[in-house]
Amino acid sequence: MDYSQYKELKFRRPEPGILEIVMGEEGKLSVATARMHAEMAMVWLDVDRDPETRVAILRGAGKGFSAGGDLKMVAKAKYYLLLCETISGEEAERLGLVSLTCEEQELNEKALEVARKLAAGAQTALSWTKYSLNNWLRMAGPSFDASLALEVLGFTGPEAKEGVASHREKRKPVGSSSGVPKRPILLYKKRRYPLRRRQR
């Protein structure tokens, strides 16, 4: 399979049957640009048609995986996304956002270890299992589409421009966008109510 048309993604084969896909440039945190989004959507079609690939390893070229991402648990997603809090690998594993964590120096070997097991497994059974599990993700398709569209739209507003400017100037961002309708952020606290017996 020829992957030369990809510019944001790099490819190499560490072992037969295993394809490593690298996002971004070495030494830099991978950023999900418009072209990166397009290539990420297209690459899996090519991987699926690639007779030499049984397992694909996706990683960022620099420190960390990506500067953009998504969370699956709504309550925690709101906390981390609204406050822009950094989430550790251990916490991501605890929440079930990632399958496994390890020390950074062990990462490449651990990824290859898992890839080897998958490449040596029963491919039909693995393929059908993956397809069945991915049906749960397909059900979230409309929510993901809306989320992605709003994320891209947000990059065009004054808040994004101020965020970039403050980062470059090493200062805190100033003010908020004007003329944008605000939605209140509601914080809920669990309250226990005594159980009541039904009146007969």
PDB file of N, CA and C in Angstrom, residues 22-30 59-64:
ATOM      1  N   VAL A  22       2.536   7.671  12.652  1.00  0.00           N
ATOM      2  CA  VAL A  22       3.038   8.715  13.552  1.00  0.00           C
ATOM      3  C   VAL A  22       2.429  10.056  13.167  1.00  0.00           C
ATOM      4  N   MET A  23       1.816  10.733  14.153  1.00  0.00           N
ATOM      5  CA  MET A  23       1.206  12.038  13.923  1.00  0.00           C
ATOM      6  C   MET A  23       2.192  13.148  14.229  1.00  0.00           C
ATOM      7  N   GLY A  24       2.282  14.141  13.340  1.00  0.00           N
ATOM      8  CA  GLY A  24       3.068  15.339  13.603  1.00  0.00           C
ATOM      9  C   GLY A  24       4.556  15.164  13.390  1.00  0.00           C
ATOM     10  N   GLU A  25       5.321  16.098  13.947  1.00  0.00           N
ATOM     11  CA  GLU A  25       6.769  16.135  13.792  1.00  0.00           C
ATOM     12  C   GLU A  25       7.459  15.791  15.107  1.00  0.00           C
ATOM     13  N   GLU A  26       8.630  15.180  14.990  1.00  0.00           N
ATOM     14  CA  GLU A  26       9.404  14.820  16.181  1.00  0.00           C
ATOM     15  C   GLU A  26       9.731  16.068  16.998  1.00  0.00           C
ATOM     16  N   GLY A  27       9.575  15.970  18.315  1.00  0.00           N
ATOM     17  CA  GLY A  27       9.905  17.074  19.201  1.00  0.00           C
ATOM     18  C   GLY A  27       8.781  18.059  19.420  1.00  0.00           C
ATOM     19  N   LYS A  28       7.665  17.883  18.706  1.00  0.00           N
ATOM     20  CA  LYS A  28       6.538  18.793  18.853  1.00  0.00           C
ATOM     21  C   LYS A  28       5.293  18.009  19.244  1.00  0.00           C
ATOM     22  N   LEU A  29       4.426  18.628  20.046  1.00  0.00           N
ATOM     23  CA  LEU A  29       3.159  18.005  20.404  1.00  0.00           C
ATOM     24  C   LEU A  29       2.254  18.002  19.191  1.00  0.00           C
ATOM     25  N   SER A  30       1.701  16.848  18.858  1.00  0.00           N
ATOM     26  CA  SER A  30       0.858  16.725  17.675  1.00  0.00           C
ATOM     27  C   SER A  30      -0.399  17.575  17.810  1.00  0.00           C
ATOM     28  N   ARG A  59       0.607   6.798  17.145  1.00  0.00           N
ATOM     29  CA  ARG A  59       1.272   7.534  18.223  1.00  0.00           C
ATOM     30  C   ARG A  59       1.612   8.947  17.753  1.00  0.00           C
ATOM     31  N   GLY A  60       1.855   9.831  18.730  1.00  0.00           N
ATOM     32  CA  GLY A  60       2.310  11.171  18.430  1.00  0.00           C
ATOM     33  C   GLY A  60       3.825  11.181  18.305  1.00  0.00           C
ATOM     34  N   ALA A  61       4.350  12.062  17.449  1.00  0.00           N
ATOM     35  CA  ALA A  61       5.793  12.098  17.236  1.00  0.00           C
ATOM     36  C   ALA A  61       6.525  12.701  18.422  1.00  0.00           C
ATOM     37  N   GLY A  62       5.935  13.708  19.046  1.00  0.00           N
ATOM     38  CA  GLY A  62       6.594  14.397  20.152  1.00  0.00           C
ATOM     39  C   GLY A  62       6.170  13.846  21.491  1.00  0.00           C
ATOM     40  N   LYS A  63       6.315  14.676  22.528  1.00  0.00           N
ATOM     41  CA  LYS A  63       5.916  14.284  23.871  1.00  0.00           C
ATOM     42  C   LYS A  63       4.401  14.313  23.965  1.00  0.00           C
ATOM     43  N   GLY A  64       3.820  13.214  24.395  1.00  0.00           N
ATOM     44  CA  GLY A  64       2.362  13.150  24.481  1.00  0.00           C
ATOM     45  C   GLY A  64       1.772  12.603  23.198  1.00  0.00           C
TER      46      GLY A  64
END
